[in-house]
Coordinates of C-alpha atoms (C1' of nucleotides) in Angstrom, one line a residue:
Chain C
X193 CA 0.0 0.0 0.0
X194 CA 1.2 3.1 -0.8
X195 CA 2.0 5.8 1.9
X196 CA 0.6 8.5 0.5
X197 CA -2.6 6.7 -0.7
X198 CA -5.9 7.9 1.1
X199 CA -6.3 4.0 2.8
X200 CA -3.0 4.1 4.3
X201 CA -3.6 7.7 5.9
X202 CA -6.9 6.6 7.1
X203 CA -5.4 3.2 8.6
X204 CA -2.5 5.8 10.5
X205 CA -5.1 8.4 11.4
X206 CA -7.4 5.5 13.5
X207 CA -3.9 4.5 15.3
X208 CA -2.9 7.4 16.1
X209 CA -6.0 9.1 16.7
X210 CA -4.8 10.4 20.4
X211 CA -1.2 11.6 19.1
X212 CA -1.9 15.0 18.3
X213 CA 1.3 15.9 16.7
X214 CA 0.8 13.3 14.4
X215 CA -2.5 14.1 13.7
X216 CA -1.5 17.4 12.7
X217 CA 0.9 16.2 10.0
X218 CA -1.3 13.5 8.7
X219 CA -3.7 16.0 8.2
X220 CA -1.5 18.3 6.4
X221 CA 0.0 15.6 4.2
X222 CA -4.3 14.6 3.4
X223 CA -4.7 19.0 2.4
X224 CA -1.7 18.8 0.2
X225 CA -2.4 15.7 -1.5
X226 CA -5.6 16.5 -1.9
X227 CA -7.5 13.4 -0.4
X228 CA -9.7 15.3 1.5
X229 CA -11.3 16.7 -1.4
X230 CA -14.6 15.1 -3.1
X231 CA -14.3 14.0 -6.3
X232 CA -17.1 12.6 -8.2
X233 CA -15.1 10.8 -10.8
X234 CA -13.4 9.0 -8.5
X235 CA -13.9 5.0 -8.3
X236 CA -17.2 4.0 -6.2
X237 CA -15.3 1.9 -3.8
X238 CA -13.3 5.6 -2.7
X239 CA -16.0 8.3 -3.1
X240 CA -16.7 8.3 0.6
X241 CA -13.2 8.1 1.6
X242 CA -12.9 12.1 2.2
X243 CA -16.4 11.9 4.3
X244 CA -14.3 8.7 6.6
X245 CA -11.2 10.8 6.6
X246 CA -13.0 13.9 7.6
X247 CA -15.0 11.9 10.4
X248 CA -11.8 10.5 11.8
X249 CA -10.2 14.1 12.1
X250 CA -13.7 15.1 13.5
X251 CA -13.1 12.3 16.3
X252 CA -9.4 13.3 16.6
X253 CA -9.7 16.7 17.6
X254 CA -12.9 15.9 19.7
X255 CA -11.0 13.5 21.6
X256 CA -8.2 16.7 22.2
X257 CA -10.8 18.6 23.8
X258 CA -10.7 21.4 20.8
X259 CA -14.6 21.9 20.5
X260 CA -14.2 25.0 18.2
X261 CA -11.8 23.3 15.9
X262 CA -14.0 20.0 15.8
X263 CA -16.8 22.4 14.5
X264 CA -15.0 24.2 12.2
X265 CA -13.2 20.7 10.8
X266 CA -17.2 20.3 10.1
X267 CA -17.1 23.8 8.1
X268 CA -13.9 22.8 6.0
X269 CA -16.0 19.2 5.1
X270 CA -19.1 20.9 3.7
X271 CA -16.6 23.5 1.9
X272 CA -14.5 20.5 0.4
X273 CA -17.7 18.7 -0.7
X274 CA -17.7 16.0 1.2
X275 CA -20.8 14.3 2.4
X276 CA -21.7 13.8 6.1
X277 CA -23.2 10.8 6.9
X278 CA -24.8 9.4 9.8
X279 CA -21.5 8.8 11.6
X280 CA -20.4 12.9 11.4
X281 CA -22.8 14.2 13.7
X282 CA -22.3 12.1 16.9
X283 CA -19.0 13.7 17.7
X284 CA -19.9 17.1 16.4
X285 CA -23.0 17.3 19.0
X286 CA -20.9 16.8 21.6
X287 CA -18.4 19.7 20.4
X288 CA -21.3 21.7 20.3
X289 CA -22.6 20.8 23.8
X290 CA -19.8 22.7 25.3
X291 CA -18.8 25.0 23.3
X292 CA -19.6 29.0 22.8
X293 CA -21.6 30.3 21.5
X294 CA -24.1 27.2 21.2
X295 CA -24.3 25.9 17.8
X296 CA -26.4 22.6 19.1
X297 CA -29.6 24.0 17.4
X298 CA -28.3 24.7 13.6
X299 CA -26.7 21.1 14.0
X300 CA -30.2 19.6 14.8
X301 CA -31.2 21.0 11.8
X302 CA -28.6 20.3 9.6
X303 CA -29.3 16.8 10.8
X304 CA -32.9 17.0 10.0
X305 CA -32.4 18.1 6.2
X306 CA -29.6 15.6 5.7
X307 CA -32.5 13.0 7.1
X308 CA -30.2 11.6 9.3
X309 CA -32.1 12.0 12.6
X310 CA -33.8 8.5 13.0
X311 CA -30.1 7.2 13.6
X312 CA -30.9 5.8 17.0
X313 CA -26.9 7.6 17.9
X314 CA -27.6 11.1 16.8
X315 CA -31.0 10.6 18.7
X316 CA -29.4 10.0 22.1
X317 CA -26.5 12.3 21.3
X318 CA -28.9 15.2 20.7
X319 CA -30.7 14.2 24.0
X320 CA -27.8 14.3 25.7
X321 CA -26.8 17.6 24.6
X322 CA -29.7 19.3 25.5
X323 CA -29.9 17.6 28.8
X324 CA -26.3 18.9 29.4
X325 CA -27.6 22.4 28.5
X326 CA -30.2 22.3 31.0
X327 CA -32.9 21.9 27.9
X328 CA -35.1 19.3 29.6
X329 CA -37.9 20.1 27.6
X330 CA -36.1 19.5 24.3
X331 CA -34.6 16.2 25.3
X332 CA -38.2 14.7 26.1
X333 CA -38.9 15.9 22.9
X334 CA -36.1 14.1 21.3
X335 CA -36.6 11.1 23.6
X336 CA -40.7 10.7 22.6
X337 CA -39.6 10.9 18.6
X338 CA -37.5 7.5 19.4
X339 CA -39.7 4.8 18.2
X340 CA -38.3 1.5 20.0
X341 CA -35.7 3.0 22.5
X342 CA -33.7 0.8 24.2
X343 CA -31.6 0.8 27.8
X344 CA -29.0 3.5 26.3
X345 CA -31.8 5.9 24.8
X346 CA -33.6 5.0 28.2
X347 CA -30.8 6.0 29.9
X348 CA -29.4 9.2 28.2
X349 CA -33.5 10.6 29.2
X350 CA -33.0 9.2 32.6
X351 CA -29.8 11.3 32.8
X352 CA -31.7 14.0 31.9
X353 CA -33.6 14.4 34.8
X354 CA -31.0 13.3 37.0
X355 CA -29.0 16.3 36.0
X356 CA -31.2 18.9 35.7
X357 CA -32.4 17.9 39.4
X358 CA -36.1 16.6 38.5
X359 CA -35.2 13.4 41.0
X360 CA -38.6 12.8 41.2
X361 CA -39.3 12.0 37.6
X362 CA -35.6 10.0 37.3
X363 CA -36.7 7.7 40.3
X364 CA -40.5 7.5 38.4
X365 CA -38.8 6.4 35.1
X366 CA -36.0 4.3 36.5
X367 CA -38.9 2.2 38.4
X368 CA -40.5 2.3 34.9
X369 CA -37.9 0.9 32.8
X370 CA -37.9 -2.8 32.3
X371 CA -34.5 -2.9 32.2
X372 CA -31.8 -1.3 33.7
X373 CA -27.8 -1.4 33.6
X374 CA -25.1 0.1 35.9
X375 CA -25.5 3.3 34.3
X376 CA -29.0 3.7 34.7
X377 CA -28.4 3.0 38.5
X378 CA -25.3 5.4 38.4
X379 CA -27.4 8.1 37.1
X380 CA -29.8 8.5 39.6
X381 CA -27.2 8.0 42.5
X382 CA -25.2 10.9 40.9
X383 CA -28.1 12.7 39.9
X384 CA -28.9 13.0 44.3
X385 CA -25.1 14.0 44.7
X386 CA -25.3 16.5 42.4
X387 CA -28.3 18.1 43.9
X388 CA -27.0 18.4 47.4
X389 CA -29.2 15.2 48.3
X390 CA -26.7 13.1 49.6
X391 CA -29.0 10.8 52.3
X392 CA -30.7 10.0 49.1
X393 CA -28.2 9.3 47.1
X394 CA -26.8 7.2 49.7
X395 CA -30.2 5.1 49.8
X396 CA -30.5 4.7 46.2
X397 CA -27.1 2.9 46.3
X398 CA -28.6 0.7 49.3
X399 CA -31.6 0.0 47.2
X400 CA -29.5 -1.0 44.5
X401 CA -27.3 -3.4 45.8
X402 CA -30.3 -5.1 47.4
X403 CA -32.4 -5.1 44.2
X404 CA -32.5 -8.2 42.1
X405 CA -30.6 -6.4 39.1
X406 CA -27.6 -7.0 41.2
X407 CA -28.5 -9.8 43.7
X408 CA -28.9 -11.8 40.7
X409 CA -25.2 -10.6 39.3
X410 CA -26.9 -8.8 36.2
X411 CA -25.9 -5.4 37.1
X412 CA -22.5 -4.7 39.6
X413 CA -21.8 -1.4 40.7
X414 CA -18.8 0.3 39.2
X415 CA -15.9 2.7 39.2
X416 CA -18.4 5.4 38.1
X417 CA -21.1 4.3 41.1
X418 CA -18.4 3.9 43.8
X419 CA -17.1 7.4 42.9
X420 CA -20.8 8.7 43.0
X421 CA -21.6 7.3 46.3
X422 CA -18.7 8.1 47.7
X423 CA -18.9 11.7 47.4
X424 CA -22.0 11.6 49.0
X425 CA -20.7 10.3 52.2
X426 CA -18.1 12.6 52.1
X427 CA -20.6 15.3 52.1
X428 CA -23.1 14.0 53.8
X429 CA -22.4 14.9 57.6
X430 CA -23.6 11.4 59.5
X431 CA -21.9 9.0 61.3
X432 CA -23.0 6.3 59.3
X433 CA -22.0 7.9 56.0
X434 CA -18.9 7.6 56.9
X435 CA -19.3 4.1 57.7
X436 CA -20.3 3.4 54.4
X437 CA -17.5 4.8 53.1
X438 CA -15.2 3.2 54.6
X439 CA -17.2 -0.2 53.9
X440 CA -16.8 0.8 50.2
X441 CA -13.2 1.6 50.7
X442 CA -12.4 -2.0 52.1
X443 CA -14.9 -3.5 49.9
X444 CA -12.6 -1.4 46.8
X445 CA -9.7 -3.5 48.4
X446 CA -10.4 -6.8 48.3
X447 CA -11.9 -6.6 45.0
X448 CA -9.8 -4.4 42.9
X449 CA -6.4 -4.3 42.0
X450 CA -5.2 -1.0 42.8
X451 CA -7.4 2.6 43.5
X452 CA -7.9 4.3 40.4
X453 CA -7.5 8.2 40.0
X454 CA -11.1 8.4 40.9
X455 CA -11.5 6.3 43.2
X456 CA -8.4 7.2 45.4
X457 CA -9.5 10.7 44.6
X458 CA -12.9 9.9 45.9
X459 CA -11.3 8.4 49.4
X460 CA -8.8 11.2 49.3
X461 CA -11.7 13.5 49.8
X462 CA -14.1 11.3 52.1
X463 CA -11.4 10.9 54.8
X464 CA -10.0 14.3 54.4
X465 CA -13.6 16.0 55.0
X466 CA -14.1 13.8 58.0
X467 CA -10.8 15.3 59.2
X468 CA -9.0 12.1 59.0
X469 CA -5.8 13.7 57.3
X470 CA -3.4 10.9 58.0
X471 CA -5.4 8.9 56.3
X472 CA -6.0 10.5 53.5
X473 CA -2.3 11.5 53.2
X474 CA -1.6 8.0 53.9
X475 CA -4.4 6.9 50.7
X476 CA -2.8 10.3 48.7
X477 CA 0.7 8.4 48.9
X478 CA -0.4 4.9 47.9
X479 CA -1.9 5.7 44.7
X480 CA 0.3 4.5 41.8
X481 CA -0.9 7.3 39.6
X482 CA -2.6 10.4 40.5
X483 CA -4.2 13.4 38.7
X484 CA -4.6 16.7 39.2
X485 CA -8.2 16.3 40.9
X486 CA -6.0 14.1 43.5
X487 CA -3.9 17.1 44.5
X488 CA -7.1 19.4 44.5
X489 CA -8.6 17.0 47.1
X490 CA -5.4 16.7 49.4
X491 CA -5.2 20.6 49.3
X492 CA -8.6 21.1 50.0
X493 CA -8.5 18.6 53.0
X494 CA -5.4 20.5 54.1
X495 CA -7.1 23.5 53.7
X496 CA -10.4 22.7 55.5
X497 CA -8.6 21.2 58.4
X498 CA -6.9 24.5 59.3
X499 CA -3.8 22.8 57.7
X500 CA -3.2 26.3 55.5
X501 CA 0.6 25.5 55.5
X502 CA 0.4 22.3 54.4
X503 CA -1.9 23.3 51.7
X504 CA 0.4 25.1 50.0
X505 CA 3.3 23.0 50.6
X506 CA 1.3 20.4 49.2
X507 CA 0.6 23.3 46.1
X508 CA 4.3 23.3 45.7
X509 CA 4.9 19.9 46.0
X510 CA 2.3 19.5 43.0
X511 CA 4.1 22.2 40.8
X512 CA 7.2 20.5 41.1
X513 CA 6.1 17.3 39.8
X514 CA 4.6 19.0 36.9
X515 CA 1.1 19.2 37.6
X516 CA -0.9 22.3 36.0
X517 CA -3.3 23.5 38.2
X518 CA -6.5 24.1 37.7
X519 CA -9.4 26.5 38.4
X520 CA -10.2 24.1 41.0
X521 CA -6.7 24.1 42.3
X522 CA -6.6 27.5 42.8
X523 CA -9.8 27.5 44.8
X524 CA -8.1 25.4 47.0
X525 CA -5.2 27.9 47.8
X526 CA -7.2 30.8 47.6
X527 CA -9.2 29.3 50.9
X528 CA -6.5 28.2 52.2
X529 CA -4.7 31.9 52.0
X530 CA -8.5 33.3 53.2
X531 CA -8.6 30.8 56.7
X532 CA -4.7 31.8 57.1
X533 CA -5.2 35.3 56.5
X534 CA -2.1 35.5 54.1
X535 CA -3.8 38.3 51.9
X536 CA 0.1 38.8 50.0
X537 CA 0.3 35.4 49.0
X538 CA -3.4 35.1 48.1
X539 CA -3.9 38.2 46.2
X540 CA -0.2 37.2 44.0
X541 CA -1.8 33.8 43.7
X542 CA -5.2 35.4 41.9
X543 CA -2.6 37.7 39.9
X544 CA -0.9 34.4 38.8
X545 CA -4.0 32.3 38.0
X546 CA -4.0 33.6 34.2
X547 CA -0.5 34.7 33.6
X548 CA 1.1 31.7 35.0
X549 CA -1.4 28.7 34.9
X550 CA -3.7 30.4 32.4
X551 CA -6.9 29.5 34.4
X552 CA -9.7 32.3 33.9
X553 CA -11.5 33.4 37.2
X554 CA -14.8 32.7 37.5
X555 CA -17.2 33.7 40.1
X556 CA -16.2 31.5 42.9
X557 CA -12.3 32.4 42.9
X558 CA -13.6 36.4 42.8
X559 CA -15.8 35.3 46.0
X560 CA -12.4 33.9 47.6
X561 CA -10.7 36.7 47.4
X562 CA -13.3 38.9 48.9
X563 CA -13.2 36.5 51.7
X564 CA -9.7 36.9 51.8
X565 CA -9.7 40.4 52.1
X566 CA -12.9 40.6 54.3
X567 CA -11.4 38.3 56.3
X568 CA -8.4 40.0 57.3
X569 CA -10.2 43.1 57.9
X570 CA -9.7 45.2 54.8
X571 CA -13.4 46.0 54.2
X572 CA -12.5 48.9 51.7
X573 CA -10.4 46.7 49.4
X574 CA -12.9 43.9 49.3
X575 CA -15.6 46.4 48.0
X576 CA -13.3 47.9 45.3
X577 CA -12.5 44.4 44.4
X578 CA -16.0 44.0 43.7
X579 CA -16.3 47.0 41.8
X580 CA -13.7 45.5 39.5
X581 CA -15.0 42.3 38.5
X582 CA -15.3 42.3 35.2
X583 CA -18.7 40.5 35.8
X584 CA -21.9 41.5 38.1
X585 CA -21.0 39.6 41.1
X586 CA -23.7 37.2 42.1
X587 CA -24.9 36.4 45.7
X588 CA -21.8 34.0 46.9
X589 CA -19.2 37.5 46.4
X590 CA -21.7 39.3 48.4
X591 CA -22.4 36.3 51.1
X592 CA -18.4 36.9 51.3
X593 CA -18.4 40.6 51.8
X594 CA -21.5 39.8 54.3
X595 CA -19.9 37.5 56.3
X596 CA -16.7 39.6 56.6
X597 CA -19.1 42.2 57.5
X598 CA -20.5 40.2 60.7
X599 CA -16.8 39.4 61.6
X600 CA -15.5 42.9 61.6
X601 CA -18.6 44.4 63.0
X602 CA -19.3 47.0 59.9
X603 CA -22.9 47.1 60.5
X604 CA -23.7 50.0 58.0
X605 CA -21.9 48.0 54.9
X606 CA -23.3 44.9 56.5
X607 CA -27.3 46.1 56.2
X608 CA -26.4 47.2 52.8
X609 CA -25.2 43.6 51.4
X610 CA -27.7 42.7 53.2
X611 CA -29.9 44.4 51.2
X612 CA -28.5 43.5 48.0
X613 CA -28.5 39.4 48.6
X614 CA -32.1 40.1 50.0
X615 CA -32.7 41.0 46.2
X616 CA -31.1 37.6 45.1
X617 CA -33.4 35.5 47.2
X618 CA -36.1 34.7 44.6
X619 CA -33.9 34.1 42.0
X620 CA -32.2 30.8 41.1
X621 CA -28.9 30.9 40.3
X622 CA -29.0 27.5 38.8
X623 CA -25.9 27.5 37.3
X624 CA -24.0 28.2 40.2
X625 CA -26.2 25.4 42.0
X626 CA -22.9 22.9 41.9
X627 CA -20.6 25.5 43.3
X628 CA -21.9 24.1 46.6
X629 CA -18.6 25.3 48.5
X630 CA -19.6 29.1 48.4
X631 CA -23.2 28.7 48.2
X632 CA -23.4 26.6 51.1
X633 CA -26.9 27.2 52.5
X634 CA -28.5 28.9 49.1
X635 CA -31.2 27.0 47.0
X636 CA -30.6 24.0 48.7
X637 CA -33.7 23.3 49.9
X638 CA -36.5 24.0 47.3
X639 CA -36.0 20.3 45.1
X640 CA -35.4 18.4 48.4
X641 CA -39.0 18.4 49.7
X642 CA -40.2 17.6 46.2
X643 CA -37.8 14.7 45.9
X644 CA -38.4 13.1 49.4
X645 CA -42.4 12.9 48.0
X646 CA -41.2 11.5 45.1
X647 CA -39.3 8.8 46.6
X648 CA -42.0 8.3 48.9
X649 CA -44.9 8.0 46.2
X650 CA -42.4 5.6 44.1
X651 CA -42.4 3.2 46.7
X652 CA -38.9 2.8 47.9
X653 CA -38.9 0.4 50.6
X654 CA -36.8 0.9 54.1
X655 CA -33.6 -1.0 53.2
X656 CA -32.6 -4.8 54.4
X657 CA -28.7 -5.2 55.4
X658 CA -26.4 -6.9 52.3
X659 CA -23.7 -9.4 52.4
X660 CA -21.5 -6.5 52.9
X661 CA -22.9 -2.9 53.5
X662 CA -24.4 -2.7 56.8
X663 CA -27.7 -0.8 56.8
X664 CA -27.3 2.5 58.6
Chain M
dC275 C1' -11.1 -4.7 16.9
dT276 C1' -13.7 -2.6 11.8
dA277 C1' -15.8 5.1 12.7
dG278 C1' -20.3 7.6 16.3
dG279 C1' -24.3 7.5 21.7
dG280 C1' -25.7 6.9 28.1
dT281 C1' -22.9 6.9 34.3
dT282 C1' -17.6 9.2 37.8
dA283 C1' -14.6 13.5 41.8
dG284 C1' -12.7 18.7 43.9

DNA sequence: CTAGGGTTAG
């Protein structure tokens, strides 16, 4: 075969599809030789070879986390002729699920001329994606147009209410479903965590390993459910959620090999939020192969445990071993400098975040540093600090400046932040609904009432103990 | 194996 020829590009493409250097070249080589070109006088065994090449490159770059490029790769296909097919759109509707400005809606009709939309993957991509934009309405559209859907289809509408925090329909249409995998389970679990309802997610894991899907070995709980679970006994503040944690952890043990990144990540996190920070050091040293998430959990157990030193050793330590940190990383240290009261260290640290690690503040590192600089007394600064965000601040920087205010006693500027989060009350800042660490306390309890109902009405039973999770 | 879809943390 020869190495120029379209097949052998193709065949080196799919092997090296998570080598982006190499992708590069093989796709500059394809431009200059001109394979990615349609060409209707070409032999009918090739004429869709610049559609497959295109696909592949589409996957590629996907797979590299560049959402723009993957949509404009889409662009340079239509330009150069070549026909999508039914394979094209999956990957694109993912690109377009997180990237801006949304393009998710001219895909779906793009898909719709091309007559492409009764491909049962397009169906549940598109359902995903507007579940993942918070578009529950439009994924039970796309979900009822599915003629004969089956566990996956089932699942990616299940998802959908798990994520956009209607548990009461998720546990109404898991209990409908005649059959369910791991990942329908996993949903639901997750879908609790991620609404703050961590008792429930916690007895949703009970009910499953009781329920004949796994007494009967046709579902096991995985990495994915362990992880799930496991952050909800870390959050949740009960003796016996910690129990089940550490059941979990020993159960993790015996049966796997070694803790994955998230599952040592996830234990990491569990025993540092109990306060048990030997152990989690302990855990944070036996992992084979951390990630930066691991780090972010050490520092953050550091951190919380009036540990500031250590967190930023630990920050240090993490930068030495090449580790880039993340927005998440930087929350971390930020804290840790707000609890220490190191305003120098923090406010270079906030300077550094884009020159230096090229992370882009969002809301919650603006709402550290007020809480840095309220903390340590320097009311005047905070307030210009929030006159300079190059965003309205939301209710989590002025719960900050508030709380600073109580601290230092500035009654006047307390009444009026007061005032202003009074204003933020009725809203809900759903967006910000997962940044649970700021927004502690806010629009936590309006879904929870509806829920417990719910779970009531769907006729979840009181849990019998298992072979090896004790009942609480 | 033979392009593409659903679940995972801080």
């Amino acid at each position: 075969m020869q190495l120029s020829s379209p097949e052998y590009l193709l065949r080196l493409l799919k092997h090296l599809i998570n080598h982006q250097n190499e992708v590069r070249q093989i796709h500059s080589i394809l431009l200059t030789k001109g394979h990615l070109l349609f060409d209707p006088n070409s032999p009918p065994l090739s004429i869709w070879k610049p559609t497959l090449l295109y696909n592949t490159l589409i996957r590629a770059h996907l797979n590299f986390g560049q959402n723009h490029k993957t949509l404009h790769l889409f662009t340079r296909m239509l330009a150069h002729n070549a026909p999508p097919n039914a394979h094209t759109f999956p990957s694109l509707i993912k690109a377009a699920t997180f990237s801006l400005p949304p393009s998710g809606t001219s895909l779906h009709g793009q898909i719709v001329r091309r007559g492409v939309l009764c491909d049962s993957f397009i169906q549940t991509s598109l359902l995903s994606m507007y579940s993942q934009l918070g578009d529950l309405l439009n994924a039970r559209k796309v979900f009822d147009e599915i003629s004969r859907p089956r566990v996956v289809e089932y699942n990616a509408m299940l998802d959908a209410f798990s994520r956009n925090g209607d548990l009461g329909s998720a546990v109404l249409f898991i209990n409908r479903m005649s059959n369910r995998d791991v990942v329908s389970w996993t949903s639901v679990i997750s879908g609790f965590s991620r609404s703050g309802l961590f008792r429930e997610a916690i007895q949703f894991f009970r009910e499953m390993i009781v329920h004949a899907d796994v007494t009967t070995g046709l579902v096991k709980p995985n990495e994915a459910t362990y992880v799930s679970v496991l952050s909800s006994c870390a959050n949740l503040n009960e003796g016996g959620a910690f129990g089940l944690g550490k059941q979990i952890h020993g159960y993790i043990i015996r049966n796997e090999e070694a803790l994955t990144v998230s599952t040592g990540t996830a234990l990491v996190d569990l025993y540092g939020k109990k306060g048990y920070l030997k152990d989690a050091m302990k855990l944070f040293d036996q992992m084979v192969v951390r990630g930066v998430c691991t780090w972010n959990a050490m520092i953050f157990s550091f951190a919380d445990n009036g540990r500031e030193i250590q967190a930023l050793d630990m920050f240090e330590k993490m930068r030495r071993e090449g580790f880039l940190p993340n927005g998440i990383t930087l929350l971390a240290v930020l804290s840790a400098c707000a609890r220490a009261k190191l305003v120098q260290i923090g406010l270079e640290l906030f300077q550094a975040m884009w020159s230096e690690f090229q992370v882009l503040p969002i809301m919650e590192h603006y709402g550290c540093v007020v809480d840095l600089l309220g903390k340590a007394g320097l009311l005047g600064e905070a307030v210009e600090f929030i006159k300079s965000m190059p965003f309205d601040p939301d209710a989590s920087v002025w719960g900050a400046l508030l709380g600073a205010c109580k601290i230092q006693g500035a009654i006047e500027l307390g009444n009026e932040v007061g005032f202003k989060l009074f204003n933020f009350q009725p809203q809900t800042c759903g967006q910000y609904v997962t940044l649970s660490h700021i927004n502690a306390g806010l629009q936590r309890w309006g879904p929870a009432a509806d829920v417990r109902k719910a779970l009531k009405m769907s006729g979840i039973r009181k849990v019998p103990a298992s072979s090896w999770i004790d009942p609480m």
